[in-house]
mmCIF file of C-alpha atoms in Angstrom:
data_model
loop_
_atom_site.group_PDB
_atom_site.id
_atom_site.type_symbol
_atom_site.label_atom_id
_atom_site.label_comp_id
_atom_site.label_asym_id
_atom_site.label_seq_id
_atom_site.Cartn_x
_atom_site.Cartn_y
_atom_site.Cartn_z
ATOM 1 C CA UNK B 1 51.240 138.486 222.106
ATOM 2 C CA UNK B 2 51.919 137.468 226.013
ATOM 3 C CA UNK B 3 47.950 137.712 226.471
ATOM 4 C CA UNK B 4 47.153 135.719 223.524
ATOM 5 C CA UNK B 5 49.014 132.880 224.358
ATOM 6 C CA UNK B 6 48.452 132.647 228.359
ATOM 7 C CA UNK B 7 44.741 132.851 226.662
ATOM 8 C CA UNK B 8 44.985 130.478 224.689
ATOM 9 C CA UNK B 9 46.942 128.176 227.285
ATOM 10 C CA UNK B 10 44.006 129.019 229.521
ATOM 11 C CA UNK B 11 41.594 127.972 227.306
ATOM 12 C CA UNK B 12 43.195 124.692 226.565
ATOM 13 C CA UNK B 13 42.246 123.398 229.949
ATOM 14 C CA UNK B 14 38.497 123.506 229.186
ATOM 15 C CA UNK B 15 39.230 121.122 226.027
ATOM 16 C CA UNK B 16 37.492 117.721 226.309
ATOM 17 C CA UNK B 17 39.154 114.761 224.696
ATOM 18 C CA UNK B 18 36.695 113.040 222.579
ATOM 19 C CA UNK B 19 37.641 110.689 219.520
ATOM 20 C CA UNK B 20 37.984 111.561 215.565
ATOM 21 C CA UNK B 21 34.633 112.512 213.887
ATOM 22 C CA UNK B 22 34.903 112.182 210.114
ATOM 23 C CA UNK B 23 32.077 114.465 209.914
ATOM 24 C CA UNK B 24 33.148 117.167 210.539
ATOM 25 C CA UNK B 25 31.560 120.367 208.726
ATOM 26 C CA UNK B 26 33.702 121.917 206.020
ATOM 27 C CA UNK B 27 33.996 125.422 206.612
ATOM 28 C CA UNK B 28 35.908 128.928 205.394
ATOM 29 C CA UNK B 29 35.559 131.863 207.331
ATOM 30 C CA UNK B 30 35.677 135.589 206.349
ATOM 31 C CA UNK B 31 37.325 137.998 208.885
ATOM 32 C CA UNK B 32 37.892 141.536 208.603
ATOM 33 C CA UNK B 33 40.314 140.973 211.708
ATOM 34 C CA UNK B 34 42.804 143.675 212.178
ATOM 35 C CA UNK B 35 39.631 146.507 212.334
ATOM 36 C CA UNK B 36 38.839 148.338 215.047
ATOM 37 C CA UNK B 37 36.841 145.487 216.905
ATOM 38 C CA UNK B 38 38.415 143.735 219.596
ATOM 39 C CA UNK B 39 35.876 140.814 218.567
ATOM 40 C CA UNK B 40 38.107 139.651 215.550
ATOM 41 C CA UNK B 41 40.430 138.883 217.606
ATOM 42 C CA UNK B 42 38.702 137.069 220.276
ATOM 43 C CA UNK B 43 36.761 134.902 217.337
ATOM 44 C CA UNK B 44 39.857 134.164 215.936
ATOM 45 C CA UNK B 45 41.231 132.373 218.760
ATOM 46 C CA UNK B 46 37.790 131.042 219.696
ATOM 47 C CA UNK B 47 37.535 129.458 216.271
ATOM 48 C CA UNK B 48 41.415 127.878 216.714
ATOM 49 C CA UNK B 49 40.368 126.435 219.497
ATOM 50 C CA UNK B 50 37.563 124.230 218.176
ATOM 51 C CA UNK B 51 39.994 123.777 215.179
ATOM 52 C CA UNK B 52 39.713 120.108 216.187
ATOM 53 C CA UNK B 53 36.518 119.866 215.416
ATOM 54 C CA UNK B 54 35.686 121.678 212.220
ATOM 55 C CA UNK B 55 37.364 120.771 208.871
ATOM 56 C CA UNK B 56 38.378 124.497 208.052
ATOM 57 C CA UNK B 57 38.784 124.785 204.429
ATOM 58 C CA UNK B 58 40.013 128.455 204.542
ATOM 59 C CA UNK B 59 40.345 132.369 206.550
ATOM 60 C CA UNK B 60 39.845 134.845 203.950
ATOM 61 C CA UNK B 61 40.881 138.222 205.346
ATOM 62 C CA UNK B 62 38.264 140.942 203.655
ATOM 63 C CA UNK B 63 36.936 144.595 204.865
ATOM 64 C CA UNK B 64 33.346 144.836 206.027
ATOM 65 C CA UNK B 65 32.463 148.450 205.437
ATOM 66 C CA UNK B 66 34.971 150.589 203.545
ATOM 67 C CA UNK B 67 37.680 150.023 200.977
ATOM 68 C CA UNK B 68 41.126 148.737 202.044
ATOM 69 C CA UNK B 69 43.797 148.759 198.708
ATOM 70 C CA UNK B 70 45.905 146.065 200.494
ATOM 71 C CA UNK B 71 45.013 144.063 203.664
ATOM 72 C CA UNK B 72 47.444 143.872 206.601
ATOM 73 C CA UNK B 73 47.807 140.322 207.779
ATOM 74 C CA UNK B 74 49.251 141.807 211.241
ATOM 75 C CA UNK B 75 46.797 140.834 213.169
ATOM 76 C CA UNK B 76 46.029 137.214 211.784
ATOM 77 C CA UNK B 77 49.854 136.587 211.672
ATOM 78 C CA UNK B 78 49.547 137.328 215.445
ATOM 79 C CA UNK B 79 47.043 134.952 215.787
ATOM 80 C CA UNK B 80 48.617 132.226 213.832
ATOM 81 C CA UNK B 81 52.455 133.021 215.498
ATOM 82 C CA UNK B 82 50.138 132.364 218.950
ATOM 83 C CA UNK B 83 48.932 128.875 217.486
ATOM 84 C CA UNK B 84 51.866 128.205 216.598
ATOM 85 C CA UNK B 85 53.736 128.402 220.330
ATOM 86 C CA UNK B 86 51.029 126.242 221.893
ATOM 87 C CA UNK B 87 50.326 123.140 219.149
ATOM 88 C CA UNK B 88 52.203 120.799 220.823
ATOM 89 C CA UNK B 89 49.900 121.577 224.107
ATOM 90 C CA UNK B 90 46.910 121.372 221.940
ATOM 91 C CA UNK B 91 47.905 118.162 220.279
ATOM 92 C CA UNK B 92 48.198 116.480 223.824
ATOM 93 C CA UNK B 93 44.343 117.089 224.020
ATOM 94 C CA UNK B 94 43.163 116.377 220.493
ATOM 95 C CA UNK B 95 45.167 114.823 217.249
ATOM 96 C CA UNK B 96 42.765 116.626 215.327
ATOM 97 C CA UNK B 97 44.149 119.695 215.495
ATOM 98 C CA UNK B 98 45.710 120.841 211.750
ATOM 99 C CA UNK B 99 48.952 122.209 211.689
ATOM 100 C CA UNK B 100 49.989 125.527 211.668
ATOM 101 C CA UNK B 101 51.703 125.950 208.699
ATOM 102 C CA UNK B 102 48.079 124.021 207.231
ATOM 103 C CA UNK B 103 46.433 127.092 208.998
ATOM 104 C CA UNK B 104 48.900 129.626 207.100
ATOM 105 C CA UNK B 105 48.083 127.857 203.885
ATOM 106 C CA UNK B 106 44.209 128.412 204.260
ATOM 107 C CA UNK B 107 44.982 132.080 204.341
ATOM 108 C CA UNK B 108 43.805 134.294 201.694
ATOM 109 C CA UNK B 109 42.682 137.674 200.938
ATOM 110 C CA UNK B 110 39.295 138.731 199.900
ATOM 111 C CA UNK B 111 37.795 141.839 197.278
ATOM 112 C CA UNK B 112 39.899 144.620 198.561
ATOM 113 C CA UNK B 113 36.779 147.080 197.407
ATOM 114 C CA UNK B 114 33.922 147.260 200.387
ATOM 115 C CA UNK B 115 30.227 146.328 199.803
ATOM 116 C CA UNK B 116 28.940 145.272 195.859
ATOM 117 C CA UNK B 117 31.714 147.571 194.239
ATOM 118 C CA UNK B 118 34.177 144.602 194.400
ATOM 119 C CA UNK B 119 31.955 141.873 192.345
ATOM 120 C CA UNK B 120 32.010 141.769 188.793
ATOM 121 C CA UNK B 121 34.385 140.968 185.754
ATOM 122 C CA UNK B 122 37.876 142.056 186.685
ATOM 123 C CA UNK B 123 37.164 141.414 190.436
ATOM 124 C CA UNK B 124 38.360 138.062 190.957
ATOM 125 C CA UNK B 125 40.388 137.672 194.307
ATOM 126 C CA UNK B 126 42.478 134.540 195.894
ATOM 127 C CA UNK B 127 39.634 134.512 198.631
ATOM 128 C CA UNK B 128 36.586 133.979 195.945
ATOM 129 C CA UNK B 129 38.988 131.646 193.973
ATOM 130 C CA UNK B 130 39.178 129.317 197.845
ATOM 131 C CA UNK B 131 36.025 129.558 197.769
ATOM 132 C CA UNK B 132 35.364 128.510 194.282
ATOM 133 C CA UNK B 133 37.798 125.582 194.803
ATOM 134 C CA UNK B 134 35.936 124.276 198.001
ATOM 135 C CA UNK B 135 32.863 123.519 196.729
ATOM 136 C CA UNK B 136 33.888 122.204 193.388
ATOM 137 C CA UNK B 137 36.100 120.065 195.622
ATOM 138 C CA UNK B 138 33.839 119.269 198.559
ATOM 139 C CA UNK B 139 31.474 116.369 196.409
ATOM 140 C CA UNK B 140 28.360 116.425 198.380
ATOM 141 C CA UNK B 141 29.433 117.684 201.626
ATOM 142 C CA UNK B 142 28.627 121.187 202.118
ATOM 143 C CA UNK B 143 30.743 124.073 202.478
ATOM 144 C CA UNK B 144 29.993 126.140 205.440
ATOM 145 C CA UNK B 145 30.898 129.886 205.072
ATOM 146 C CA UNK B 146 30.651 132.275 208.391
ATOM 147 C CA UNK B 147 30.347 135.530 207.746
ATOM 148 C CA UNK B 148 32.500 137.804 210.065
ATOM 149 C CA UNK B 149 33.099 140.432 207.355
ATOM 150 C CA UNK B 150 31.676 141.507 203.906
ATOM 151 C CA UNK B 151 30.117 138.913 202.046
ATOM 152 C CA UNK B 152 31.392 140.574 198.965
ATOM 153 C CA UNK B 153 34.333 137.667 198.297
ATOM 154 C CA UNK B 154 30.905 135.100 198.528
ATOM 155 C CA UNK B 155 29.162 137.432 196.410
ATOM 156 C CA UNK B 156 32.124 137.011 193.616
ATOM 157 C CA UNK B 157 32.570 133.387 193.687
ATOM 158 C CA UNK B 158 28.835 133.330 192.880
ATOM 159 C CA UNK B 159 28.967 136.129 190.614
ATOM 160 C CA UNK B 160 32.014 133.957 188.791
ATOM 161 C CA UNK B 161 30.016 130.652 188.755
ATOM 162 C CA UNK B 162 26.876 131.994 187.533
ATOM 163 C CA UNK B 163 28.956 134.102 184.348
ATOM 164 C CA UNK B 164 31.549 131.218 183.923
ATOM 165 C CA UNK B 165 29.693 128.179 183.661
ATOM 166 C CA UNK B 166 26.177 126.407 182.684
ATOM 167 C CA UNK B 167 23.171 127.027 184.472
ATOM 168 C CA UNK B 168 22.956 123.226 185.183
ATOM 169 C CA UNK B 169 26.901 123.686 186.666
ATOM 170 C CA UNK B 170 25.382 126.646 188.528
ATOM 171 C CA UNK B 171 22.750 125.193 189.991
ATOM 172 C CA UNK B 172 24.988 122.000 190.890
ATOM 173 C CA UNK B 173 27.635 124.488 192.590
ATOM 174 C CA UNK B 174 24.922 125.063 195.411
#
């Protein structure tokens, strides 16, 4: 935890001050952080950092490659507790930055079941749901989604859309 925050704190001195862009892309992001790559963890804090800049519509923890009944949030807790202990510091740089209890809100968990045996009727999950819910309420801007685990939790908010609603509703959704 030590090493995440002098990290972070290091980090922060690279931050340019720059004013408010109401453009910023909308964007969730899919981590299977908490895995056996060290990589999570540095794109976590990577992506907090540029928090500022993004409008980040939601984290949805999800396995890449093999099934996981229920996802520890260790790891992204850790992350977020970090955050938390340097905001202030952050804030002094950027207003931009959201909140960390914002950040703990965005949190959500993705299929639980690795690769295509997690889509389908019955296989509805509070990450596809986020998903679902940030399109339908993004208008015309688009949603951004980066990838940094299964797509699976993608693949069900689709699978939903396309089973749940018109084809013209479909077609609208993207």
């Amino acid at each position: 935890m030590r090493g995440i925050m002098f990290g972070i704190l290091i980090m922060i001195t690279g931050i340019a001050v720059y004013g408010y862009n109401s453009d910023n892309p909308r964007l969730i992001v899919t981590t299977d952080i908490g895995g056996a790559d060290p990589d999570d963890m540095q794109s976590m804090l990577h992506l907090l950092l540029c928090s500022d800049r993004i409008n980040l519509l939601g984290i949805i923890n999800a396995p890449s490659w093999e099934n996981i009944p229920e996802l520890s949030k260790t790891k992204l807790d850790e992350v977020l507790d970090a955050y938390s202990q340097v905001y202030l510091s952050l804030k002094v740089h950027s207003s931009n930055y959201p909140h960390p209890e914002y950040l703990r809100s965005i949190v959500a968990v993705g299929q639980s079941k690795a690769h295509m045996n997690g889509v389908g009727d019955g296989y509805d999950s509070p990450g596809s749901e986020l998903i679902i819910e940030a399109v339908d309420n993004s208008g015309v801007e688009p949603v951004w989604i980066a990838a940094w685990s299964g797509m699976n939790t993608l693949a069900q908010a689709i699978y939903k859309v396309k089973n749940t609603r018109t084809d013209s509703e479909f077609n609208s959704f993207f």
